[in-house]
Amino acid sequence: MMKVGLFIPFSGQASRVEQEIKNGLRIGIASDGQDKVDFMVQYYHTTVQGDFNVALERLESTPGVSLILAVQEGNREPGILENLQNCHCPVVVINIATSGNPWNHMVPHILVNSLDLSSSQFVLANFVRDLFGQQSCVSLSKMDNPACLLESDKETGPVIKRLMDYCHDVSDMIQVLEVSTKSLFSASTWFCELENEANLEFVERFQRCFATIPSPYALLAYEIGLLLRNPSHKGHSPSPNGILPALQRVNVTGPRGAINLRTGSPRSSVVYVSKVGTKHENIGSKREIVFKEEYSVACSG
């Protein structure tokens, strides 16, 4: 059983954050949510000088810890990278910020999963831009009345016709247009891909296993768990030596599309690996969105 260290800043929400990360990681590693991982939790005080380093050393010295998930609340912890880079095991920083790259540079064994990486707004904006054949795309999160786009005029008529090919009905299209940065799911959720196992697993199985709605912390931990899930040995997590290579893979099946923990910011060169199911044909087909260079890495193993 893999032992994971949780490194969490102390606050009134610390216990809730801890539980969300545990639940998300568990269902990511094993779809049934059963324990395939053991946890060691260490809190640290952001207001106490030197407590970060002392608490980190205490966690790292715990026997059997082979991976550390470190929660970062914004950029309030000075020197966090300098301290983490001395860790002897892989570290994934969970950054709940919705924008901005928390690092100026990356260290090989330190990875970041943030709501900003391959976020739903970014993926959807690129999809719509490519679908419409336009150079730029309107900010969907700032639309006051998405229903107004249903009007068939010379500007929106062709756009609506093409977009409707990717939706079942008008209500689906309105849902697409209402997606904003607060959404946790990629465009695949809104394009009627009901057979997308990753989306179903994250929402339905999470609620079934834990009787609660997943939070952003659970989502980020779940995506990490997907990378750690061993497809060759179902139900088994990677060995300690296999954890870092597993985290460096590209996740092309997660709820938000392509998640590459090695990158610090999203890129604009999006390629669509498989067809999007339409209301006319191949409605059950799956779509995976992945960056071109990451797709090559994924194909090579």
mmCIF file with all atom_site columns, C-alpha atoms in Angstrom, residues 59-267:
data_model
loop_
_atom_site.group_PDB
_atom_site.id
_atom_site.type_symbol
_atom_site.label_atom_id
_atom_site.label_alt_id
_atom_site.label_comp_id
_atom_site.label_asym_id
_atom_site.label_entity_id
_atom_site.label_seq_id
_atom_site.pdbx_PDB_ins_code
_atom_site.Cartn_x
_atom_site.Cartn_y
_atom_site.Cartn_z
_atom_site.occupancy
_atom_site.B_iso_or_equiv
_atom_site.pdbx_formal_charge
_atom_site.auth_seq_id
_atom_site.auth_comp_id
_atom_site.auth_asym_id
_atom_site.auth_atom_id
_atom_site.pdbx_PDB_model_num
ATOM 1   C CA . LEU A 1 59  ? 6.581   14.732 7.320   1.00 0.00 ? 59  LEU A CA 1
ATOM 2   C CA . GLU A 1 60  ? 9.405   13.667 5.030   1.00 0.00 ? 60  GLU A CA 1
ATOM 3   C CA . SER A 1 61  ? 11.070  11.682 7.815   1.00 0.00 ? 61  SER A CA 1
ATOM 4   C CA . THR A 1 62  ? 7.937   9.572  8.336   1.00 0.00 ? 62  THR A CA 1
ATOM 5   C CA . PRO A 1 63  ? 8.794   5.972  7.373   1.00 0.00 ? 63  PRO A CA 1
ATOM 6   C CA . GLY A 1 64  ? 7.217   4.812  4.131   1.00 0.00 ? 64  GLY A CA 1
ATOM 7   C CA . VAL A 1 65  ? 6.115   8.184  2.697   1.00 0.00 ? 65  VAL A CA 1
ATOM 8   C CA . SER A 1 66  ? 6.748   7.935  -1.054  1.00 0.00 ? 66  SER A CA 1
ATOM 9   C CA . LEU A 1 67  ? 4.768   10.972 -2.280  1.00 0.00 ? 67  LEU A CA 1
ATOM 10  C CA . ILE A 1 68  ? 3.864   14.342 -0.782  1.00 0.00 ? 68  ILE A CA 1
ATOM 11  C CA . LEU A 1 69  ? 0.830   16.410 -1.777  1.00 0.00 ? 69  LEU A CA 1
ATOM 12  C CA . ALA A 1 70  ? 1.461   19.977 -0.631  1.00 0.00 ? 70  ALA A CA 1
ATOM 13  C CA . VAL A 1 71  ? -1.451  22.413 -0.549  1.00 0.00 ? 71  VAL A CA 1
ATOM 14  C CA . GLN A 1 72  ? -0.601  25.971 -1.471  1.00 0.00 ? 72  GLN A CA 1
ATOM 15  C CA . GLU A 1 73  ? -3.064  28.764 -0.828  1.00 0.00 ? 73  GLU A CA 1
ATOM 16  C CA . GLY A 1 74  ? -2.120  31.366 -3.377  1.00 0.00 ? 74  GLY A CA 1
ATOM 17  C CA . ASN A 1 75  ? 1.471   32.570 -3.102  1.00 0.00 ? 75  ASN A CA 1
ATOM 18  C CA . ARG A 1 76  ? 1.492   33.326 0.602   1.00 0.00 ? 76  ARG A CA 1
ATOM 19  C CA . GLU A 1 77  ? 4.150   30.810 1.566   1.00 0.00 ? 77  GLU A CA 1
ATOM 20  C CA . PRO A 1 78  ? 7.554   32.402 0.872   1.00 0.00 ? 78  PRO A CA 1
ATOM 21  C CA . GLY A 1 79  ? 10.390  30.081 -0.049  1.00 0.00 ? 79  GLY A CA 1
ATOM 22  C CA . ILE A 1 80  ? 8.080   27.123 -0.640  1.00 0.00 ? 80  ILE A CA 1
ATOM 23  C CA . LEU A 1 81  ? 9.950   25.997 -3.765  1.00 0.00 ? 81  LEU A CA 1
ATOM 24  C CA . GLU A 1 82  ? 13.346  26.241 -2.100  1.00 0.00 ? 82  GLU A CA 1
ATOM 25  C CA . ASN A 1 83  ? 12.163  24.021 0.742   1.00 0.00 ? 83  ASN A CA 1
ATOM 26  C CA . LEU A 1 84  ? 10.354  21.499 -1.426  1.00 0.00 ? 84  LEU A CA 1
ATOM 27  C CA . GLN A 1 85  ? 13.224  20.992 -3.848  1.00 0.00 ? 85  GLN A CA 1
ATOM 28  C CA . ASN A 1 86  ? 15.247  19.357 -1.076  1.00 0.00 ? 86  ASN A CA 1
ATOM 29  C CA . CYS A 1 87  ? 12.646  16.624 -0.568  1.00 0.00 ? 87  CYS A CA 1
ATOM 30  C CA . HIS A 1 88  ? 13.791  13.088 -1.294  1.00 0.00 ? 88  HIS A CA 1
ATOM 31  C CA . CYS A 1 89  ? 10.442  11.986 -2.756  1.00 0.00 ? 89  CYS A CA 1
ATOM 32  C CA . PRO A 1 90  ? 8.173   13.388 -5.495  1.00 0.00 ? 90  PRO A CA 1
ATOM 33  C CA . VAL A 1 91  ? 6.009   16.365 -4.521  1.00 0.00 ? 91  VAL A CA 1
ATOM 34  C CA . VAL A 1 92  ? 2.815   17.542 -6.191  1.00 0.00 ? 92  VAL A CA 1
ATOM 35  C CA . VAL A 1 93  ? 1.737   21.047 -5.228  1.00 0.00 ? 93  VAL A CA 1
ATOM 36  C CA . ILE A 1 94  ? -2.033  21.480 -5.197  1.00 0.00 ? 94  ILE A CA 1
ATOM 37  C CA . ASN A 1 95  ? -2.638  25.102 -6.101  1.00 0.00 ? 95  ASN A CA 1
ATOM 38  C CA . ILE A 1 96  ? -6.277  26.124 -5.793  1.00 0.00 ? 96  ILE A CA 1
ATOM 39  C CA . ALA A 1 97  ? -5.673  29.473 -7.518  1.00 0.00 ? 97  ALA A CA 1
ATOM 40  C CA . THR A 1 98  ? -7.627  29.751 -10.765 1.00 0.00 ? 98  THR A CA 1
ATOM 41  C CA . SER A 1 99  ? -5.019  31.797 -12.584 1.00 0.00 ? 99  SER A CA 1
ATOM 42  C CA . GLY A 1 100 ? -1.338  32.461 -12.617 1.00 0.00 ? 100 GLY A CA 1
ATOM 43  C CA . ASN A 1 101 ? 1.697   30.221 -12.542 1.00 0.00 ? 101 ASN A CA 1
ATOM 44  C CA . PRO A 1 102 ? 2.988   29.797 -8.968  1.00 0.00 ? 102 PRO A CA 1
ATOM 45  C CA . TRP A 1 103 ? 6.503   28.884 -10.115 1.00 0.00 ? 103 TRP A CA 1
ATOM 46  C CA . ASN A 1 104 ? 9.159   30.724 -12.027 1.00 0.00 ? 104 ASN A CA 1
ATOM 47  C CA . HIS A 1 105 ? 10.898  27.456 -12.829 1.00 0.00 ? 105 HIS A CA 1
ATOM 48  C CA . MET A 1 106 ? 10.310  23.780 -12.309 1.00 0.00 ? 106 MET A CA 1
ATOM 49  C CA . VAL A 1 107 ? 12.294  21.127 -10.452 1.00 0.00 ? 107 VAL A CA 1
ATOM 50  C CA . PRO A 1 108 ? 12.127  17.583 -11.909 1.00 0.00 ? 108 PRO A CA 1
ATOM 51  C CA . HIS A 1 109 ? 10.540  15.945 -8.860  1.00 0.00 ? 109 HIS A CA 1
ATOM 52  C CA . ILE A 1 110 ? 8.182   18.840 -8.061  1.00 0.00 ? 110 ILE A CA 1
ATOM 53  C CA . LEU A 1 111 ? 4.954   19.011 -10.063 1.00 0.00 ? 111 LEU A CA 1
ATOM 54  C CA . VAL A 1 112 ? 1.933   21.302 -9.873  1.00 0.00 ? 112 VAL A CA 1
ATOM 55  C CA . ASN A 1 113 ? -1.762  20.641 -10.345 1.00 0.00 ? 113 ASN A CA 1
ATOM 56  C CA . SER A 1 114 ? -3.822  23.807 -10.452 1.00 0.00 ? 114 SER A CA 1
ATOM 57  C CA . LEU A 1 115 ? -7.289  24.778 -11.561 1.00 0.00 ? 115 LEU A CA 1
ATOM 58  C CA . ASP A 1 116 ? -5.481  26.963 -14.081 1.00 0.00 ? 116 ASP A CA 1
ATOM 59  C CA . LEU A 1 117 ? -3.975  23.973 -15.922 1.00 0.00 ? 117 LEU A CA 1
ATOM 60  C CA . SER A 1 118 ? -6.119  22.938 -18.897 1.00 0.00 ? 118 SER A CA 1
ATOM 61  C CA . SER A 1 119 ? -9.028  24.683 -17.231 1.00 0.00 ? 119 SER A CA 1
ATOM 62  C CA . SER A 1 120 ? -12.525 24.317 -18.626 1.00 0.00 ? 120 SER A CA 1
ATOM 63  C CA . GLN A 1 121 ? -12.654 27.923 -19.790 1.00 0.00 ? 121 GLN A CA 1
ATOM 64  C CA . PHE A 1 122 ? -9.371  27.574 -21.671 1.00 0.00 ? 122 PHE A CA 1
ATOM 65  C CA . VAL A 1 123 ? -10.313 24.275 -23.307 1.00 0.00 ? 123 VAL A CA 1
ATOM 66  C CA . LEU A 1 124 ? -13.793 25.454 -24.241 1.00 0.00 ? 124 LEU A CA 1
ATOM 67  C CA . ALA A 1 125 ? -12.589 28.789 -25.621 1.00 0.00 ? 125 ALA A CA 1
ATOM 68  C CA . ASN A 1 126 ? -10.100 27.049 -27.891 1.00 0.00 ? 126 ASN A CA 1
ATOM 69  C CA . PHE A 1 127 ? -12.673 24.492 -28.970 1.00 0.00 ? 127 PHE A CA 1
ATOM 70  C CA . VAL A 1 128 ? -15.203 27.168 -29.906 1.00 0.00 ? 128 VAL A CA 1
ATOM 71  C CA . ARG A 1 129 ? -12.554 29.260 -31.638 1.00 0.00 ? 129 ARG A CA 1
ATOM 72  C CA . ASP A 1 130 ? -11.439 26.321 -33.765 1.00 0.00 ? 130 ASP A CA 1
ATOM 73  C CA . LEU A 1 131 ? -15.004 25.210 -34.392 1.00 0.00 ? 131 LEU A CA 1
ATOM 74  C CA . PHE A 1 132 ? -16.010 28.639 -35.629 1.00 0.00 ? 132 PHE A CA 1
ATOM 75  C CA . GLY A 1 133 ? -12.806 29.142 -37.606 1.00 0.00 ? 133 GLY A CA 1
ATOM 76  C CA . GLN A 1 134 ? -12.212 32.482 -35.913 1.00 0.00 ? 134 GLN A CA 1
ATOM 77  C CA . GLN A 1 135 ? -8.996  34.055 -34.727 1.00 0.00 ? 135 GLN A CA 1
ATOM 78  C CA . SER A 1 136 ? -10.483 35.093 -31.414 1.00 0.00 ? 136 SER A CA 1
ATOM 79  C CA . CYS A 1 137 ? -13.303 33.968 -29.184 1.00 0.00 ? 137 CYS A CA 1
ATOM 80  C CA . VAL A 1 138 ? -15.699 35.932 -27.014 1.00 0.00 ? 138 VAL A CA 1
ATOM 81  C CA . SER A 1 139 ? -15.257 35.434 -23.286 1.00 0.00 ? 139 SER A CA 1
ATOM 82  C CA . LEU A 1 140 ? -18.080 33.036 -22.520 1.00 0.00 ? 140 LEU A CA 1
ATOM 83  C CA . SER A 1 141 ? -17.947 33.766 -18.804 1.00 0.00 ? 141 SER A CA 1
ATOM 84  C CA . LYS A 1 142 ? -18.923 37.398 -19.402 1.00 0.00 ? 142 LYS A CA 1
ATOM 85  C CA . MET A 1 143 ? -22.054 36.789 -21.437 1.00 0.00 ? 143 MET A CA 1
ATOM 86  C CA . ASP A 1 144 ? -25.071 38.392 -19.793 1.00 0.00 ? 144 ASP A CA 1
ATOM 87  C CA . ASN A 1 145 ? -27.653 36.536 -21.846 1.00 0.00 ? 145 ASN A CA 1
ATOM 88  C CA . PRO A 1 146 ? -26.421 33.438 -23.705 1.00 0.00 ? 146 PRO A CA 1
ATOM 89  C CA . ALA A 1 147 ? -29.929 32.815 -25.041 1.00 0.00 ? 147 ALA A CA 1
ATOM 90  C CA . CYS A 1 148 ? -29.627 35.916 -27.227 1.00 0.00 ? 148 CYS A CA 1
ATOM 91  C CA . LEU A 1 149 ? -27.248 33.971 -29.454 1.00 0.00 ? 149 LEU A CA 1
ATOM 92  C CA . LEU A 1 150 ? -30.161 31.802 -30.515 1.00 0.00 ? 150 LEU A CA 1
ATOM 93  C CA . GLU A 1 151 ? -31.355 34.598 -32.775 1.00 0.00 ? 151 GLU A CA 1
ATOM 94  C CA . SER A 1 152 ? -30.579 33.797 -36.391 1.00 0.00 ? 152 SER A CA 1
ATOM 95  C CA . ASP A 1 153 ? -28.851 36.834 -37.783 1.00 0.00 ? 153 ASP A CA 1
ATOM 96  C CA . LYS A 1 154 ? -26.053 37.151 -40.288 1.00 0.00 ? 154 LYS A CA 1
ATOM 97  C CA . GLU A 1 155 ? -23.376 36.955 -37.590 1.00 0.00 ? 155 GLU A CA 1
ATOM 98  C CA . THR A 1 156 ? -24.615 34.230 -35.268 1.00 0.00 ? 156 THR A CA 1
ATOM 99  C CA . GLY A 1 157 ? -26.689 32.128 -37.659 1.00 0.00 ? 157 GLY A CA 1
ATOM 100 C CA . PRO A 1 158 ? -23.840 30.043 -39.135 1.00 0.00 ? 158 PRO A CA 1
ATOM 101 C CA . VAL A 1 159 ? -22.205 29.836 -35.722 1.00 0.00 ? 159 VAL A CA 1
ATOM 102 C CA . ILE A 1 160 ? -25.326 28.452 -34.090 1.00 0.00 ? 160 ILE A CA 1
ATOM 103 C CA . LYS A 1 161 ? -25.844 25.923 -36.874 1.00 0.00 ? 161 LYS A CA 1
ATOM 104 C CA . ARG A 1 162 ? -22.338 24.528 -36.462 1.00 0.00 ? 162 ARG A CA 1
ATOM 105 C CA . LEU A 1 163 ? -22.497 24.543 -32.678 1.00 0.00 ? 163 LEU A CA 1
ATOM 106 C CA . MET A 1 164 ? -25.836 22.760 -32.673 1.00 0.00 ? 164 MET A CA 1
ATOM 107 C CA . ASP A 1 165 ? -24.197 19.829 -34.458 1.00 0.00 ? 165 ASP A CA 1
ATOM 108 C CA . TYR A 1 166 ? -22.386 19.192 -31.205 1.00 0.00 ? 166 TYR A CA 1
ATOM 109 C CA . CYS A 1 167 ? -25.429 19.389 -28.959 1.00 0.00 ? 167 CYS A CA 1
ATOM 110 C CA . HIS A 1 168 ? -28.672 17.480 -28.545 1.00 0.00 ? 168 HIS A CA 1
ATOM 111 C CA . ASP A 1 169 ? -30.897 20.521 -28.250 1.00 0.00 ? 169 ASP A CA 1
ATOM 112 C CA . VAL A 1 170 ? -31.009 24.212 -27.429 1.00 0.00 ? 170 VAL A CA 1
ATOM 113 C CA . SER A 1 171 ? -30.697 23.647 -23.685 1.00 0.00 ? 171 SER A CA 1
ATOM 114 C CA . ASP A 1 172 ? -27.415 21.806 -24.199 1.00 0.00 ? 172 ASP A CA 1
ATOM 115 C CA . MET A 1 173 ? -26.063 24.668 -26.252 1.00 0.00 ? 173 MET A CA 1
ATOM 116 C CA . ILE A 1 174 ? -27.017 27.198 -23.599 1.00 0.00 ? 174 ILE A CA 1
ATOM 117 C CA . GLN A 1 175 ? -25.171 25.084 -21.048 1.00 0.00 ? 175 GLN A CA 1
ATOM 118 C CA . VAL A 1 176 ? -22.104 25.187 -23.257 1.00 0.00 ? 176 VAL A CA 1
ATOM 119 C CA . LEU A 1 177 ? -22.277 28.952 -23.512 1.00 0.00 ? 177 LEU A CA 1
ATOM 120 C CA . GLU A 1 178 ? -22.740 29.328 -19.773 1.00 0.00 ? 178 GLU A CA 1
ATOM 121 C CA . VAL A 1 179 ? -19.553 27.481 -18.873 1.00 0.00 ? 179 VAL A CA 1
ATOM 122 C CA . SER A 1 180 ? -17.281 29.814 -16.933 1.00 0.00 ? 180 SER A CA 1
ATOM 123 C CA . THR A 1 181 ? -14.038 29.672 -14.991 1.00 0.00 ? 181 THR A CA 1
ATOM 124 C CA . LYS A 1 182 ? -15.884 28.466 -11.912 1.00 0.00 ? 182 LYS A CA 1
ATOM 125 C CA . SER A 1 183 ? -16.808 25.230 -13.706 1.00 0.00 ? 183 SER A CA 1
ATOM 126 C CA . LEU A 1 184 ? -14.741 22.205 -12.777 1.00 0.00 ? 184 LEU A CA 1
ATOM 127 C CA . PHE A 1 185 ? -15.392 20.186 -15.904 1.00 0.00 ? 185 PHE A CA 1
ATOM 128 C CA . SER A 1 186 ? -14.022 20.369 -19.414 1.00 0.00 ? 186 SER A CA 1
ATOM 129 C CA . ALA A 1 187 ? -16.106 20.919 -22.508 1.00 0.00 ? 187 ALA A CA 1
ATOM 130 C CA . SER A 1 188 ? -16.572 17.159 -22.779 1.00 0.00 ? 188 SER A CA 1
ATOM 131 C CA . THR A 1 189 ? -19.083 17.321 -19.929 1.00 0.00 ? 189 THR A CA 1
ATOM 132 C CA . TRP A 1 190 ? -21.273 19.670 -21.917 1.00 0.00 ? 190 TRP A CA 1
ATOM 133 C CA . PHE A 1 191 ? -21.017 17.881 -25.261 1.00 0.00 ? 191 PHE A CA 1
ATOM 134 C CA . CYS A 1 192 ? -23.250 14.998 -24.201 1.00 0.00 ? 192 CYS A CA 1
ATOM 135 C CA . GLU A 1 193 ? -20.417 12.501 -23.804 1.00 0.00 ? 193 GLU A CA 1
ATOM 136 C CA . LEU A 1 194 ? -22.325 10.434 -21.309 1.00 0.00 ? 194 LEU A CA 1
ATOM 137 C CA . GLU A 1 195 ? -19.998 7.494  -21.838 1.00 0.00 ? 195 GLU A CA 1
ATOM 138 C CA . ASN A 1 196 ? -16.921 9.439  -20.788 1.00 0.00 ? 196 ASN A CA 1
ATOM 139 C CA . GLU A 1 197 ? -15.844 7.194  -17.928 1.00 0.00 ? 197 GLU A CA 1
ATOM 140 C CA . ALA A 1 198 ? -13.677 9.804  -16.258 1.00 0.00 ? 198 ALA A CA 1
ATOM 141 C CA . ASN A 1 199 ? -16.540 12.288 -15.955 1.00 0.00 ? 199 ASN A CA 1
ATOM 142 C CA . LEU A 1 200 ? -18.984 9.673  -14.696 1.00 0.00 ? 200 LEU A CA 1
ATOM 143 C CA . GLU A 1 201 ? -16.478 8.332  -12.235 1.00 0.00 ? 201 GLU A CA 1
ATOM 144 C CA . PHE A 1 202 ? -15.594 11.690 -10.785 1.00 0.00 ? 202 PHE A CA 1
ATOM 145 C CA . VAL A 1 203 ? -19.173 12.820 -10.226 1.00 0.00 ? 203 VAL A CA 1
ATOM 146 C CA . GLU A 1 204 ? -21.315 9.731  -9.760  1.00 0.00 ? 204 GLU A CA 1
ATOM 147 C CA . ARG A 1 205 ? -18.869 7.401  -8.054  1.00 0.00 ? 205 ARG A CA 1
ATOM 148 C CA . PHE A 1 206 ? -17.568 10.169 -5.839  1.00 0.00 ? 206 PHE A CA 1
ATOM 149 C CA . GLN A 1 207 ? -21.073 10.905 -4.616  1.00 0.00 ? 207 GLN A CA 1
ATOM 150 C CA . ARG A 1 208 ? -21.849 7.214  -4.266  1.00 0.00 ? 208 ARG A CA 1
ATOM 151 C CA . CYS A 1 209 ? -18.704 6.502  -2.256  1.00 0.00 ? 209 CYS A CA 1
ATOM 152 C CA . PHE A 1 210 ? -18.599 9.596  -0.075  1.00 0.00 ? 210 PHE A CA 1
ATOM 153 C CA . ALA A 1 211 ? -22.183 10.961 -0.156  1.00 0.00 ? 211 ALA A CA 1
ATOM 154 C CA . THR A 1 212 ? -20.975 14.460 -0.940  1.00 0.00 ? 212 THR A CA 1
ATOM 155 C CA . ILE A 1 213 ? -20.356 16.729 -3.916  1.00 0.00 ? 213 ILE A CA 1
ATOM 156 C CA . PRO A 1 214 ? -16.656 16.919 -4.860  1.00 0.00 ? 214 PRO A CA 1
ATOM 157 C CA . SER A 1 215 ? -14.808 20.173 -4.309  1.00 0.00 ? 215 SER A CA 1
ATOM 158 C CA . PRO A 1 216 ? -11.936 21.656 -6.337  1.00 0.00 ? 216 PRO A CA 1
ATOM 159 C CA . TYR A 1 217 ? -9.481  20.025 -3.923  1.00 0.00 ? 217 TYR A CA 1
ATOM 160 C CA . ALA A 1 218 ? -11.079 16.650 -4.625  1.00 0.00 ? 218 ALA A CA 1
ATOM 161 C CA . LEU A 1 219 ? -10.848 17.262 -8.378  1.00 0.00 ? 219 LEU A CA 1
ATOM 162 C CA . LEU A 1 220 ? -7.143  18.082 -8.288  1.00 0.00 ? 220 LEU A CA 1
ATOM 163 C CA . ALA A 1 221 ? -6.382  15.090 -6.067  1.00 0.00 ? 221 ALA A CA 1
ATOM 164 C CA . TYR A 1 222 ? -8.524  12.850 -8.296  1.00 0.00 ? 222 TYR A CA 1
ATOM 165 C CA . GLU A 1 223 ? -6.506  13.813 -11.363 1.00 0.00 ? 223 GLU A CA 1
ATOM 166 C CA . ILE A 1 224 ? -3.294  12.961 -9.523  1.00 0.00 ? 224 ILE A CA 1
ATOM 167 C CA . GLY A 1 225 ? -4.815  9.615  -8.588  1.00 0.00 ? 225 GLY A CA 1
ATOM 168 C CA . LEU A 1 226 ? -5.662  8.906  -12.238 1.00 0.00 ? 226 LEU A CA 1
ATOM 169 C CA . LEU A 1 227 ? -2.009  9.287  -13.140 1.00 0.00 ? 227 LEU A CA 1
ATOM 170 C CA . LEU A 1 228 ? -1.010  6.964  -10.307 1.00 0.00 ? 228 LEU A CA 1
ATOM 171 C CA . ARG A 1 229 ? -3.555  4.336  -11.290 1.00 0.00 ? 229 ARG A CA 1
ATOM 172 C CA . ASN A 1 230 ? -1.722  1.375  -12.785 1.00 0.00 ? 230 ASN A CA 1
ATOM 173 C CA . PRO A 1 231 ? -3.564  0.237  -15.941 1.00 0.00 ? 231 PRO A CA 1
ATOM 174 C CA . SER A 1 232 ? -1.425  -2.902 -16.229 1.00 0.00 ? 232 SER A CA 1
ATOM 175 C CA . HIS A 1 233 ? -2.251  -4.107 -12.721 1.00 0.00 ? 233 HIS A CA 1
ATOM 176 C CA . LYS A 1 234 ? -5.804  -3.028 -12.029 1.00 0.00 ? 234 LYS A CA 1
ATOM 177 C CA . GLY A 1 235 ? -6.346  -2.001 -8.439  1.00 0.00 ? 235 GLY A CA 1
ATOM 178 C CA . HIS A 1 236 ? -2.646  -1.544 -7.689  1.00 0.00 ? 236 HIS A CA 1
ATOM 179 C CA . SER A 1 237 ? -0.815  1.758  -7.353  1.00 0.00 ? 237 SER A CA 1
ATOM 180 C CA . PRO A 1 238 ? 2.743   2.251  -8.660  1.00 0.00 ? 238 PRO A CA 1
ATOM 181 C CA . SER A 1 239 ? 5.771   1.114  -6.714  1.00 0.00 ? 239 SER A CA 1
ATOM 182 C CA . PRO A 1 240 ? 7.808   3.868  -4.999  1.00 0.00 ? 240 PRO A CA 1
ATOM 183 C CA . ASN A 1 241 ? 10.235  3.894  -7.931  1.00 0.00 ? 241 ASN A CA 1
ATOM 184 C CA . GLY A 1 242 ? 7.361   4.186  -10.395 1.00 0.00 ? 242 GLY A CA 1
ATOM 185 C CA . ILE A 1 243 ? 5.577   7.149  -8.805  1.00 0.00 ? 243 ILE A CA 1
ATOM 186 C CA . LEU A 1 244 ? 7.551   9.944  -10.483 1.00 0.00 ? 244 LEU A CA 1
ATOM 187 C CA . PRO A 1 245 ? 7.378   8.365  -13.985 1.00 0.00 ? 245 PRO A CA 1
ATOM 188 C CA . ALA A 1 246 ? 3.628   7.900  -13.468 1.00 0.00 ? 246 ALA A CA 1
ATOM 189 C CA . LEU A 1 247 ? 3.173   11.550 -12.514 1.00 0.00 ? 247 LEU A CA 1
ATOM 190 C CA . GLN A 1 248 ? 5.161   12.638 -15.565 1.00 0.00 ? 248 GLN A CA 1
ATOM 191 C CA . ARG A 1 249 ? 2.743   10.894 -17.916 1.00 0.00 ? 249 ARG A CA 1
ATOM 192 C CA . VAL A 1 250 ? 0.022   12.836 -19.702 1.00 0.00 ? 250 VAL A CA 1
ATOM 193 C CA . ASN A 1 251 ? -3.506  12.229 -18.472 1.00 0.00 ? 251 ASN A CA 1
ATOM 194 C CA . VAL A 1 252 ? -5.746  12.311 -21.536 1.00 0.00 ? 252 VAL A CA 1
ATOM 195 C CA . THR A 1 253 ? -8.886  10.939 -19.887 1.00 0.00 ? 253 THR A CA 1
ATOM 196 C CA . GLY A 1 254 ? -9.476  13.264 -16.942 1.00 0.00 ? 254 GLY A CA 1
ATOM 197 C CA . PRO A 1 255 ? -12.574 15.403 -16.433 1.00 0.00 ? 255 PRO A CA 1
ATOM 198 C CA . ARG A 1 256 ? -10.775 18.523 -17.660 1.00 0.00 ? 256 ARG A CA 1
ATOM 199 C CA . GLY A 1 257 ? -9.153  17.046 -20.735 1.00 0.00 ? 257 GLY A CA 1
ATOM 200 C CA . ALA A 1 258 ? -5.367  16.890 -20.927 1.00 0.00 ? 258 ALA A CA 1
ATOM 201 C CA . ILE A 1 259 ? -3.565  17.381 -17.645 1.00 0.00 ? 259 ILE A CA 1
ATOM 202 C CA . ASN A 1 260 ? 0.211   17.582 -17.786 1.00 0.00 ? 260 ASN A CA 1
ATOM 203 C CA . LEU A 1 261 ? 1.634   18.217 -14.330 1.00 0.00 ? 261 LEU A CA 1
ATOM 204 C CA . ARG A 1 262 ? 4.995   19.180 -15.809 1.00 0.00 ? 262 ARG A CA 1
ATOM 205 C CA . THR A 1 263 ? 3.766   22.385 -17.407 1.00 0.00 ? 263 THR A CA 1
ATOM 206 C CA . GLY A 1 264 ? 3.264   25.613 -15.550 1.00 0.00 ? 264 GLY A CA 1
ATOM 207 C CA . SER A 1 265 ? 0.707   27.232 -17.803 1.00 0.00 ? 265 SER A CA 1
ATOM 208 C CA . PRO A 1 266 ? -1.797  26.248 -20.507 1.00 0.00 ? 266 PRO A CA 1
ATOM 209 C CA . ARG A 1 267 ? -0.851  26.479 -24.168 1.00 0.00 ? 267 ARG A CA 1
#
